[in-house]
Coordinates of C-alpha atoms in Angstrom, one line a residue:
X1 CA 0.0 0.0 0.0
X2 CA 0.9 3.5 -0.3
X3 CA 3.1 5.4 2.4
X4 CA 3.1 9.2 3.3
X5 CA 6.7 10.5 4.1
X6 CA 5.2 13.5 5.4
X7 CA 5.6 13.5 9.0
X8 CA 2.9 12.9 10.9
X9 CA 1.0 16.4 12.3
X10 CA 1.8 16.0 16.3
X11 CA -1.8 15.1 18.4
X12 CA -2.0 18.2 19.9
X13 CA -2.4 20.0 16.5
X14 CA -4.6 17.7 15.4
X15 CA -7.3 17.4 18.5
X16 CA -7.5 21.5 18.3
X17 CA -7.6 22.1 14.7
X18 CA -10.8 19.7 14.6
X19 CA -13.8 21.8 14.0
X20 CA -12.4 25.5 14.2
X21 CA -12.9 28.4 11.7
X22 CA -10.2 30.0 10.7
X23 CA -10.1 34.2 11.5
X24 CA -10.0 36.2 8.2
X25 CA -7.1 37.9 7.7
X26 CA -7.5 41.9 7.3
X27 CA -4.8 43.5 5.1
X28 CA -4.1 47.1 6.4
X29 CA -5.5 49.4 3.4
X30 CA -3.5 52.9 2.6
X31 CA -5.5 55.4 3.3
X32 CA -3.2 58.6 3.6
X33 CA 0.0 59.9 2.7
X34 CA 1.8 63.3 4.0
X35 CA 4.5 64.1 1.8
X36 CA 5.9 64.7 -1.8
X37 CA 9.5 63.9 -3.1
X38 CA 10.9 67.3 -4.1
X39 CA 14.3 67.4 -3.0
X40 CA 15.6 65.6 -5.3
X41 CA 13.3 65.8 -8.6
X42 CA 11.4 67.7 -10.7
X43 CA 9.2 68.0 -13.1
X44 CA 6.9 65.4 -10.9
X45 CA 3.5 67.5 -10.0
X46 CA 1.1 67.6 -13.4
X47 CA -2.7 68.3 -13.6
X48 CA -4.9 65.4 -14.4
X49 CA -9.0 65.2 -15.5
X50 CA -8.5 69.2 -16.6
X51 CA -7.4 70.4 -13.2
X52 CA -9.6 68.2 -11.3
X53 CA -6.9 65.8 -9.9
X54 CA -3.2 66.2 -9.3
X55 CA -0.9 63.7 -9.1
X56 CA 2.8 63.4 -7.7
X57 CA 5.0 61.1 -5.3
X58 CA 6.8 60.2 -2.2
X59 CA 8.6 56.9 -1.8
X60 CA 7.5 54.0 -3.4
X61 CA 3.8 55.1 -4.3
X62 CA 2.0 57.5 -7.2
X63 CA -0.8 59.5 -5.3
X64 CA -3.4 60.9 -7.4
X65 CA -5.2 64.0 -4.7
X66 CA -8.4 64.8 -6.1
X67 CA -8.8 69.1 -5.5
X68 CA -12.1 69.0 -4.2
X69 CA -13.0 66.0 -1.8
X70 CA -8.9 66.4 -0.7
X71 CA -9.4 62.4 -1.0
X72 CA -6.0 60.5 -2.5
X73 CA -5.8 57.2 -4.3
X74 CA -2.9 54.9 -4.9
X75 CA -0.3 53.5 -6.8
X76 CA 1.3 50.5 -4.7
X77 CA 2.9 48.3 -7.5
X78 CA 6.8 49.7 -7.0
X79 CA 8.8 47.9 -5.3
X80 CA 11.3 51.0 -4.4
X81 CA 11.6 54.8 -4.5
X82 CA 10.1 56.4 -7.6
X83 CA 12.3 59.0 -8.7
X84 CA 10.1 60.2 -11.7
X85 CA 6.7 60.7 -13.2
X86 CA 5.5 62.0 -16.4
X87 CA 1.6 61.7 -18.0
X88 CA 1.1 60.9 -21.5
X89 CA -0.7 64.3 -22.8
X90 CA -2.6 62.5 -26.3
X91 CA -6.0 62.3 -25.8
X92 CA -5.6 59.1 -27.4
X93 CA -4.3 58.1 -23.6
X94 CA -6.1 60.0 -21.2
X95 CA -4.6 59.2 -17.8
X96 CA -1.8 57.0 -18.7
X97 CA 1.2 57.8 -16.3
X98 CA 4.5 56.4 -16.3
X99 CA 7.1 55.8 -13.1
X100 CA 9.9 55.2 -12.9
X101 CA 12.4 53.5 -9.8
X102 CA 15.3 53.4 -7.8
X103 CA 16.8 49.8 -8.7
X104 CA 20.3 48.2 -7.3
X105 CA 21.2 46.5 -10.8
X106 CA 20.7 46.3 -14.3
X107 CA 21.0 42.7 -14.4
X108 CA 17.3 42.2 -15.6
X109 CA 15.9 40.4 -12.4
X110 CA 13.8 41.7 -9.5
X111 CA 15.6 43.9 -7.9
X112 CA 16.1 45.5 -11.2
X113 CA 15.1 49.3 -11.9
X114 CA 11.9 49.3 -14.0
X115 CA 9.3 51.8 -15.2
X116 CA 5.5 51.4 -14.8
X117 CA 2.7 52.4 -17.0
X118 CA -0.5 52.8 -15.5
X119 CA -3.4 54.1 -15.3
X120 CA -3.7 57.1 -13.1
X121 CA -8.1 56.3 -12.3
X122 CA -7.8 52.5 -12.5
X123 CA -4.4 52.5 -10.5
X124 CA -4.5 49.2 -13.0
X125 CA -0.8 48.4 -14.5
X126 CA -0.9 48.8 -18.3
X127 CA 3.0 47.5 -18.4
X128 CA 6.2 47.1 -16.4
X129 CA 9.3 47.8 -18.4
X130 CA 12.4 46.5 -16.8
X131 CA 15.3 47.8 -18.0
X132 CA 19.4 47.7 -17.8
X133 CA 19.4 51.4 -16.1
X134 CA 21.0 50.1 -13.2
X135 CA 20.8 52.7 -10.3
X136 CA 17.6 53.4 -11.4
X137 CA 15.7 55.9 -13.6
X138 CA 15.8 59.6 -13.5
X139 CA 13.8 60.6 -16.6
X140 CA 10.5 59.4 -18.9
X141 CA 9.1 61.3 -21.0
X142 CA 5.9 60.2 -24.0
X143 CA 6.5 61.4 -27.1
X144 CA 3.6 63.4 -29.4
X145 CA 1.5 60.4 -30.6
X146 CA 2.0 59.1 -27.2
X147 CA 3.1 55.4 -28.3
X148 CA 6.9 55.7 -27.2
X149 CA 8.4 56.4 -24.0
X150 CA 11.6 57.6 -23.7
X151 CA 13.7 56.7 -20.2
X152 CA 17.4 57.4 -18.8
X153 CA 19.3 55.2 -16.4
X154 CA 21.2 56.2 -13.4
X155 CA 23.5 53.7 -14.4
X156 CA 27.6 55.2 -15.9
X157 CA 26.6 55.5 -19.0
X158 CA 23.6 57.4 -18.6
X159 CA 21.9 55.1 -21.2
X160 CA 18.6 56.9 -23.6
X161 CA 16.4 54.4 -24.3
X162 CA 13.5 54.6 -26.1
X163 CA 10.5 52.0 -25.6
X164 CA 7.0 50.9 -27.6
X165 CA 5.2 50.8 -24.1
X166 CA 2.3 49.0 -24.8
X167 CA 4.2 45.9 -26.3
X168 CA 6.6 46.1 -23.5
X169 CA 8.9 46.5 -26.4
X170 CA 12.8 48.5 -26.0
X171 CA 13.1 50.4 -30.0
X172 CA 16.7 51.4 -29.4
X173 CA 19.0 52.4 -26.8
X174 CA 22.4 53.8 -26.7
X175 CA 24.7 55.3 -24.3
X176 CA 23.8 59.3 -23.4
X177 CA 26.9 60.6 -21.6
X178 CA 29.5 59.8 -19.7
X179 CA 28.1 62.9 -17.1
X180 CA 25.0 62.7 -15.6
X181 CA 21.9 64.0 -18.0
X182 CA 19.4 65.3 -15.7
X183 CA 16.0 65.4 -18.4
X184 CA 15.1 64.2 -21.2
X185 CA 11.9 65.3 -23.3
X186 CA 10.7 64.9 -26.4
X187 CA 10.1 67.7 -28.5
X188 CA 5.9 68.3 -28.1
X189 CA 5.0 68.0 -32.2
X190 CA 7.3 64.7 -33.1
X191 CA 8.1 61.0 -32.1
X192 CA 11.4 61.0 -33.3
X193 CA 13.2 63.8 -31.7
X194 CA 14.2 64.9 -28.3
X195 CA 16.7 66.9 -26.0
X196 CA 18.5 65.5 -23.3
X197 CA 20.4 68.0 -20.5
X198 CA 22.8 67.7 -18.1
X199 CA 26.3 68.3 -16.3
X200 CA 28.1 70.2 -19.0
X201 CA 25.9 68.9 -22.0
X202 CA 23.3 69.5 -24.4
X203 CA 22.6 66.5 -26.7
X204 CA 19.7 67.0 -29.3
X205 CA 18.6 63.0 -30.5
X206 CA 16.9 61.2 -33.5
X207 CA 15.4 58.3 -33.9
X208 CA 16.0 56.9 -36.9
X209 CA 14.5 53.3 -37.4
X210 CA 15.9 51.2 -34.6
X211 CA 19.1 54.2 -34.4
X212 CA 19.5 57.0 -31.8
X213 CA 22.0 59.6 -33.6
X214 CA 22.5 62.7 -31.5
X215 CA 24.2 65.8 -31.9
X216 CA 25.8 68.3 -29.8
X217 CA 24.5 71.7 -28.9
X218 CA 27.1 74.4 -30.8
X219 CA 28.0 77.4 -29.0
X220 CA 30.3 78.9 -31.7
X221 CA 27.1 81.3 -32.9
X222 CA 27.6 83.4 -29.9
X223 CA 30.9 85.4 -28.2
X224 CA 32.3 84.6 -25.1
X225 CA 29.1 82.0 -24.7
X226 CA 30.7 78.6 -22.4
X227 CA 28.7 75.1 -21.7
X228 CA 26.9 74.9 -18.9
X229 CA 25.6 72.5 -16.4
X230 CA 21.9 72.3 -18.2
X231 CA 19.3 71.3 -15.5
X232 CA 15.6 71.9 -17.5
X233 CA 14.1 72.1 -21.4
X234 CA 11.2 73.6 -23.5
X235 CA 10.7 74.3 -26.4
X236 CA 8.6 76.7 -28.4
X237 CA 7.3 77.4 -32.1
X238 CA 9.6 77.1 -35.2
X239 CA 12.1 74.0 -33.9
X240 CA 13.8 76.6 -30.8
X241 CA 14.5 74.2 -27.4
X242 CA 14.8 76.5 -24.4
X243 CA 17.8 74.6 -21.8
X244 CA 17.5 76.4 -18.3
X245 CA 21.4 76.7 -16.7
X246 CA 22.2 76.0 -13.3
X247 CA 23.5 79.6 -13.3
X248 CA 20.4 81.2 -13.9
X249 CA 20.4 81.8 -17.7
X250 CA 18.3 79.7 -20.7
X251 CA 19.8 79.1 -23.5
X252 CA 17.6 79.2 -26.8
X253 CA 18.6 77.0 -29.3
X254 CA 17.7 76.7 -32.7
X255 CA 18.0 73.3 -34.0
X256 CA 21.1 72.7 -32.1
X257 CA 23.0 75.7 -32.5
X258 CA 22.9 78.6 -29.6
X259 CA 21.1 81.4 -30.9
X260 CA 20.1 83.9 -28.0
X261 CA 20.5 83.8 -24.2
X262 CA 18.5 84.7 -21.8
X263 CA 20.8 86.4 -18.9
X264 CA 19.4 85.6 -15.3
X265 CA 16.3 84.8 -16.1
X266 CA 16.4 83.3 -12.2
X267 CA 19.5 84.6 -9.9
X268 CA 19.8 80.7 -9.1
X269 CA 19.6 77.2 -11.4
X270 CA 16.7 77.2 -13.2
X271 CA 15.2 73.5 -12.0
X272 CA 12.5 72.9 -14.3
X273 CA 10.5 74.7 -17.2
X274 CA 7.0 73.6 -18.8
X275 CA 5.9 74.1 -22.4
X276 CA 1.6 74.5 -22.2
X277 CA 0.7 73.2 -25.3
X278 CA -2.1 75.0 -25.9
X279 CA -1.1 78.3 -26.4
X280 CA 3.0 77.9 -26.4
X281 CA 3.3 80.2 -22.8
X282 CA 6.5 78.6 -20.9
X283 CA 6.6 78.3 -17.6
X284 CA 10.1 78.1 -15.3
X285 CA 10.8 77.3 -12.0
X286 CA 14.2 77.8 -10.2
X287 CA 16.0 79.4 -6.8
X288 CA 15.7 82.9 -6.3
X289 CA 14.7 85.1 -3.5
X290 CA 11.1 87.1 -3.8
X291 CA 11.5 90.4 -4.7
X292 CA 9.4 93.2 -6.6
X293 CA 11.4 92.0 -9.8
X294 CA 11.3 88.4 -9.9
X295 CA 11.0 85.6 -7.5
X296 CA 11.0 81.7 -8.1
X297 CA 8.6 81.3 -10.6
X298 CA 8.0 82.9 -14.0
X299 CA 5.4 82.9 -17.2
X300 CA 7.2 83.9 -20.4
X301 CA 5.9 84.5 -23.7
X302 CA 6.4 81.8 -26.5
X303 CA 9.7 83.2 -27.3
X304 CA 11.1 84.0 -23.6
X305 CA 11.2 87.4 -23.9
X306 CA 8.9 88.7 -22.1
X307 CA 7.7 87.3 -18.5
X308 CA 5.4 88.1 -15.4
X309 CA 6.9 86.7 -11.8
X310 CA 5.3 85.5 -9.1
X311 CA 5.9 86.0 -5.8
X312 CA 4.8 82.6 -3.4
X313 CA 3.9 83.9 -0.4
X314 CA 2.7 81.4 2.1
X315 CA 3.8 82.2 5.4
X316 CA 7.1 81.3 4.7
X317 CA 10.0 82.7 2.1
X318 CA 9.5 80.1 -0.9
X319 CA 13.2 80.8 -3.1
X320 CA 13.6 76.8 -4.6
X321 CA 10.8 75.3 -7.1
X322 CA 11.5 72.1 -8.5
X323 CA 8.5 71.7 -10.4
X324 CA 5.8 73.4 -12.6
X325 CA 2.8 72.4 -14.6
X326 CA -0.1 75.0 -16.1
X327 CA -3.6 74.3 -16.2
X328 CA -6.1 76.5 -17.2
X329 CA -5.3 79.9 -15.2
X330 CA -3.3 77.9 -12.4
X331 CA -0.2 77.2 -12.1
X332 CA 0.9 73.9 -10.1
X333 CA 4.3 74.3 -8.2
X334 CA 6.7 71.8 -6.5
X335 CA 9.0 72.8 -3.8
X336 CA 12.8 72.0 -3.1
X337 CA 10.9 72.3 0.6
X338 CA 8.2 69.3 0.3
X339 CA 5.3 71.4 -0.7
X340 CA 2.8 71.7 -3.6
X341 CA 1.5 74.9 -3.9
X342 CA -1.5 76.0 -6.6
X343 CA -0.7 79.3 -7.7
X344 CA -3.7 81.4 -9.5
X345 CA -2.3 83.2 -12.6
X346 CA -4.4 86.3 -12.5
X347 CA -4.2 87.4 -9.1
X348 CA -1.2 85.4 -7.4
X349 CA -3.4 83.2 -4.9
X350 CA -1.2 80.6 -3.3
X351 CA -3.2 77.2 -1.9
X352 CA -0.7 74.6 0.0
X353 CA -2.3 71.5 -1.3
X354 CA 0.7 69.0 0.1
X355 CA 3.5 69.8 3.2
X356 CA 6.0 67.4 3.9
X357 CA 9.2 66.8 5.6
X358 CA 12.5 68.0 3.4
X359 CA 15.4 66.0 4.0
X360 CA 16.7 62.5 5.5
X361 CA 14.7 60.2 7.1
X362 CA 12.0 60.6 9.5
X363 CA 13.8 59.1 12.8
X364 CA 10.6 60.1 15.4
X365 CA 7.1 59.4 15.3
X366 CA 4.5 60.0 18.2
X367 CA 0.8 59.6 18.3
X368 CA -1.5 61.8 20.8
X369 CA -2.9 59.8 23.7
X370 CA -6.3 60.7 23.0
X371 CA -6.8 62.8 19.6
X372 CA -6.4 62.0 16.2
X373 CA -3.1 63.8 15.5
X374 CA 0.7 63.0 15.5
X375 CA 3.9 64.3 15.6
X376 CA 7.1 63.5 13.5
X377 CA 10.6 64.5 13.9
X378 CA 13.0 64.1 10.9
X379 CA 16.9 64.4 9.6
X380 CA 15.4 67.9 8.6
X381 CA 15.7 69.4 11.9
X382 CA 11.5 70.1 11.6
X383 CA 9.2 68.6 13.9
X384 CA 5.1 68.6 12.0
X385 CA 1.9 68.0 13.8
X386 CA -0.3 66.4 11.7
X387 CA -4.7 66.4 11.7
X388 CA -5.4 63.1 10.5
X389 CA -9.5 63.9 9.8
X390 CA -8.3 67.2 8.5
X391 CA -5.4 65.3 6.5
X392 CA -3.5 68.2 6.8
X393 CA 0.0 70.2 8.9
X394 CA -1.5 72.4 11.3
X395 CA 1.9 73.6 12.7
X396 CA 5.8 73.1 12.5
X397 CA 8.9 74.5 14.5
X398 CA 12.6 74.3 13.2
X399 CA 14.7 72.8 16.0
X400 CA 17.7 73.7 13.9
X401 CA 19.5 70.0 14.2
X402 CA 18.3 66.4 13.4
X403 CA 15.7 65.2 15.5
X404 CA 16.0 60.9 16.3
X405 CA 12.9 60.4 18.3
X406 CA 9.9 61.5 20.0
X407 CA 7.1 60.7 22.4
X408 CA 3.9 62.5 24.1
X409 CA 3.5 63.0 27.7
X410 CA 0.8 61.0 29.6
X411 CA -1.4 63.9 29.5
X412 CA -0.8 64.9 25.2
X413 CA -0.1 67.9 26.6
X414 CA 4.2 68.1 26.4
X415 CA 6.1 66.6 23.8
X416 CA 10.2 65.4 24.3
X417 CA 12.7 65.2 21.8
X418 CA 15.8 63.5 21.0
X419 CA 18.2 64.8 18.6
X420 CA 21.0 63.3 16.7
X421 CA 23.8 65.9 18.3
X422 CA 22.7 64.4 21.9
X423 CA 20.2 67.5 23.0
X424 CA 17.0 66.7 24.2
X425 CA 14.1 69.4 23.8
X426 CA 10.8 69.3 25.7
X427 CA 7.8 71.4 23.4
X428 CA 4.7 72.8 24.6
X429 CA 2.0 71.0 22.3
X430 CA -0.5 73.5 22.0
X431 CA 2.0 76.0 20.9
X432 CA 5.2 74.3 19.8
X433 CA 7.4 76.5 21.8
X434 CA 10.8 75.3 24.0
X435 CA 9.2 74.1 27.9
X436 CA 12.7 72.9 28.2
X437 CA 16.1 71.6 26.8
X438 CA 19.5 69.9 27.8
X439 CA 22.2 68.7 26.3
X440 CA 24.2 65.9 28.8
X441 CA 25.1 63.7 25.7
X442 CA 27.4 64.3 22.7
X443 CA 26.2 61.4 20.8
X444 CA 22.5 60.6 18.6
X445 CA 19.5 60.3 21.6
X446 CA 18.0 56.7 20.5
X447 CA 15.0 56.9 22.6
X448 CA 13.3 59.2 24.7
X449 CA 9.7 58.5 27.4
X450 CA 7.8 60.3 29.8
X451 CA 6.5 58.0 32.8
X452 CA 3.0 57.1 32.9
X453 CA 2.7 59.6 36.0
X454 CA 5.0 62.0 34.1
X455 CA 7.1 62.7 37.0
X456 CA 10.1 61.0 35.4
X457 CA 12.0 61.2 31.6
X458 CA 14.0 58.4 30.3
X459 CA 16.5 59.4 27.8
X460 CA 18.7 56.6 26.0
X461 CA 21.5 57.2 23.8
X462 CA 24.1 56.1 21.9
X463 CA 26.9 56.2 24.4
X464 CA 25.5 53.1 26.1
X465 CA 23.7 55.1 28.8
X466 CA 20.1 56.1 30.0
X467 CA 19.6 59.4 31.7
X468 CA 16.9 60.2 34.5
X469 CA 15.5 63.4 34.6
X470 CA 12.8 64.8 37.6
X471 CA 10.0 66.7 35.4
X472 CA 8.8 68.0 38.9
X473 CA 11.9 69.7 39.5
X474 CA 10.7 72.5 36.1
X475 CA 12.6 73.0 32.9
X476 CA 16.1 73.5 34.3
X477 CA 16.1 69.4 33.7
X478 CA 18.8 68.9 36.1
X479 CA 19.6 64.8 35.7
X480 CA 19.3 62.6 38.7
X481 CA 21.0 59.7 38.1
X482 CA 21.2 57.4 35.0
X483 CA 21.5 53.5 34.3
X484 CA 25.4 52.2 34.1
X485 CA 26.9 49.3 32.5
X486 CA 24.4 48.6 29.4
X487 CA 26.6 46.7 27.3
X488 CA 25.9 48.4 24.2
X489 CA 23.8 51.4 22.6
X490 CA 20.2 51.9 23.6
X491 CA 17.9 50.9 21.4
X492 CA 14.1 51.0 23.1
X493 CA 12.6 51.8 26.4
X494 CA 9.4 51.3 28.0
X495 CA 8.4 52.1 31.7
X496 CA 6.4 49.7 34.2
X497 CA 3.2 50.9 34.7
X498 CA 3.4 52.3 38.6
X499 CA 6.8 54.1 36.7
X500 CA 9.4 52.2 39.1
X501 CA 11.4 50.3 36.5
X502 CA 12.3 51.1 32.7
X503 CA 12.9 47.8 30.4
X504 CA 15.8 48.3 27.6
X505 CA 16.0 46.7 24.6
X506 CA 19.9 47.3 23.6
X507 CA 22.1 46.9 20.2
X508 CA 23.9 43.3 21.9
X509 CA 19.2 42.3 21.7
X510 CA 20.0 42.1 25.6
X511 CA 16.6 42.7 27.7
X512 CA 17.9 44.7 30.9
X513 CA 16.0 46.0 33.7
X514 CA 16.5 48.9 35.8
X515 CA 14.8 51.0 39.2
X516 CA 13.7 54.2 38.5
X517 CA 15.4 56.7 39.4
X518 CA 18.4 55.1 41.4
X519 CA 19.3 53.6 38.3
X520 CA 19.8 50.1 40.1
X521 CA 19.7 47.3 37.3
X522 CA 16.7 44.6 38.6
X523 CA 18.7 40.9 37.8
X524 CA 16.3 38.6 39.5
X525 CA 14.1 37.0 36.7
X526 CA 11.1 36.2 39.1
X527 CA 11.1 39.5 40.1
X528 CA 11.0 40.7 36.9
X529 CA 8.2 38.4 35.6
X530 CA 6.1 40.4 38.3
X531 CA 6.3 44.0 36.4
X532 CA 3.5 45.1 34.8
X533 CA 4.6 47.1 31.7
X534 CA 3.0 50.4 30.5
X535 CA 3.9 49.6 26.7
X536 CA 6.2 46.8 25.0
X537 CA 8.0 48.4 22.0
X538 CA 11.3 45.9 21.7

């Protein structure tokens, strides 16, 4: 007869599996995302459903906001950081967006850089393109007819390739520069030419069958005129390409000789420009200071002679936009500062429609004890309360240093916070100003509590020590004593519930207990099986 070599289920299993359901499992669904990646891209903020919708990104997911409800959807499928995002703009594809990804290789498997096509209603993936950009990809762009994508790699070669997206299909593909090109668009009117910009370059391409010939811009046209580091491209009527410079001036090209430039048309790099299709306006987008003159961003004329400035005024100076798009008598901006900002063309109006931290991780993250906000700290030096309901920032203070962690008191009413040169800062909630601050550490502050009676503050750090502090006492913070001889950096803390022990979790994954506040580490495991713990976080 037949013999299982499966091993046979033990009896326990099998007397308490007889009979029971098993509990669904729920999958935790996205509902909201604070943020936008504009750092380190550009041209990533366009208009979708004439106006109706925008739709940008931070991390690894496209967010489509719709204007109106202030409702976002999703795009999950990446499996890394998108780094850019363009829409196809023939009505033959209404919707259709492409992404493209960080990627470690170029090797063809999963971990791979690729660009998805989707469908920005749906959030339905139309095709996945996986390519040899290894690094990732910093540019797509669809060209007129909308039935070729164009990509560049990350990788040392900078490689242009050019793709028949709906068959999944790479046309041709050949090496860009040995510099870093930072765009590449195809010309509005054509499927087989486009400009690609970037340190030191300007490279004007053909396709030509299964070919990519390109030629260099030519300078020779105009005196004492020098290559510069390109960062942005338009173009206009007539075969001109307009190539903004990272010192401020755009180049207007005809063909691909220099015909004209336009001196300062920003003080600082111009990041990005948009060509609006409809009527051949221009709009650019760089770093300068607000003034009566000028001030970030501009609307020029179809030949860039003529512009009106705008100055963004939302509370704050705005000098660094990274992105731009026009709709019909707005204007949608991207910030080097992690805000999107809708800017009416008539009369200046600026709407905040997305706030978001700036740089580095966020290291801190603490939820109210009772109300629907949160706090987070971040590399950045910021710390953001957040309205969940709202989904919006109601207020942020610049601690002027990297903050690691954070944590409510008790009460929601005081907020601590550790930062990464070893100072500790205790905020008023309501208002966001300094209760107190100390600095007894030199080194990154890993973790930071209140007590649950909030007489006491635990701070942990990376010198292998965690300080005491009496809240009673006021805000001088004086410490009384601290826990000795933790074998390696702190990594967690949690307090007992009557707030007479603190458990650490350190970098050696050793579980050590202590008295609070001698400081007096608790060895004797019974004893230790009798705590109660306020929270377990290791």
């Amino acid at each position: 007869p037949p013999v299982s070599r499966a091993l046979p289920q033990p009896e326990k299993l099998q007397t308490n599996n007889v009979g029971k359901k098993k509990r669904p499992i729920e999958d935790l669904v996205l509902e909201l995302v604070f943020g936008y990646r504009g750092n380190d891209c550009r041209n990533n903020v366009h208009y979708l459903n004439e106006g109706a919708d925008i739709i940008y990104h931070t991390a690894s997911v496209g967010i489509v906001l719709n204007l109106t409800t202030s409702c976002q959807s999703f795009y999950v499928e990446h499996s890394d950081d998108i780094l850019c995002l363009t829409i196809n703009q023939h009505p033959k594809f209404p919707n259709v967006v492409a992404t493209g990804q960080v990627g470690d290789t170029g090797d063809m498997s999963a971990t791979s850089p690729s660009i998805h096509v989707w469908d920005a209603m749906t959030k339905q993936t139309v095709s996945v393109l996986r390519c040899f950009h290894s690094g990732g990809v910093c540019s797509v762009s669809f060209s007129a007819t909308g039935k070729l994508l164009l990509s560049v790699g990350l990788d040392p070669e900078h490689t242009v390739t050019i793709w028949k997206w709906q068959e999944g299909a790479k046309v041709a593909s050949r090496i860009g520069h040995t510099q870093r090109i930072f765009v590449a668009e195809f010309r509005p009117d054509s499927d087989t030419h486009f400009v690609s910009v970037g340190i030191k370059h300007v490279r004007f391409w053909t396709l030509a069958g299964r070919a990519l010939l390109s030629k260099k811009g030519v300078l020779s046209s105009i005196e004492d005129a020098r290559m510069q580091t390109m960062l942005s491209v338009a173009f206009g009527a007539n075969n001109l390409t307009f190539t903004g410079t990272i010192s401020g001036d755009v180049c207007v090209w005809k063909e691909h000789i220099l015909v004209r430039i336009v001196a300062k048309a920003h003080t600082g790099p111009v990041f990005t420009m948009y060509t609006t299709l409809r009527d051949g306006l221009i709009v650019t987008g760089g770093k300068e200071r607000p003034s009566k003159e000028g001030g970030a961003l501009k609307l020029w004329d179809q030949e860039l002679k003529r512009c009106r400035a705008f100055r963004l005024e939302t509370g704050q100076i705005i000098d660094c936009v990274r992105s731009v798009c026009r709709g019909k008598g707005k204007i949608l901006v991207g910030t080097r500062n992690a805000e999107i900002i809708e800017v009416g063309e008539k009369n200046a109006a600026c709407n905040i429609l997305v706030n978001g931290h700036m740089d580095g991780p966020i290291w801190g993250l603490g939820t109210h004890p009772s109300r629907d906000v949160f706090l987070s700290a971040a590399e950045d030096g910021t710390v953001r309360l957040w309205d969940i309901p709202e989904k919006k920032m109601l207020n942020k203070v610049n601690l002027g240093h990297p903050a690691r962690t954070i944590s409510y008191s008790p009460e929601g009413d005081m907020v601590a916070i550790g930062m990464k040169n070893g100072e500790f800062i205790i905020l008023l909630v309501a208002s966001l100003k300094i209760w107190g601050k100390k600095r007894d550490r030199r080194s990154p502050i890993q973790d930071i509590r209140f007590s649950p009676n909030s007489c006491y503050l635990a701070v942990g750090s990376t010198e292998s020590a965690v300080d005491f502090y009496d809240l009673t006492l006021g805000p001088q913070l004086n410490r009384i004593n601290c826990c000795r001889d933790i074998p390696s950096f702190v990594m967690q803390m949690d307090f007992s519930a009557d707030s007479t022990y603190v458990q650490i979790s350190t970098g050696a994954y050793k579980r050590l207990v202590y008295e609070v506040p001698s400081g007096k580490q608790v060895t004797e495991q019974s004893h230790i099986d009798r705590i109660t713990w306020a929270t377990w976080t290791r």
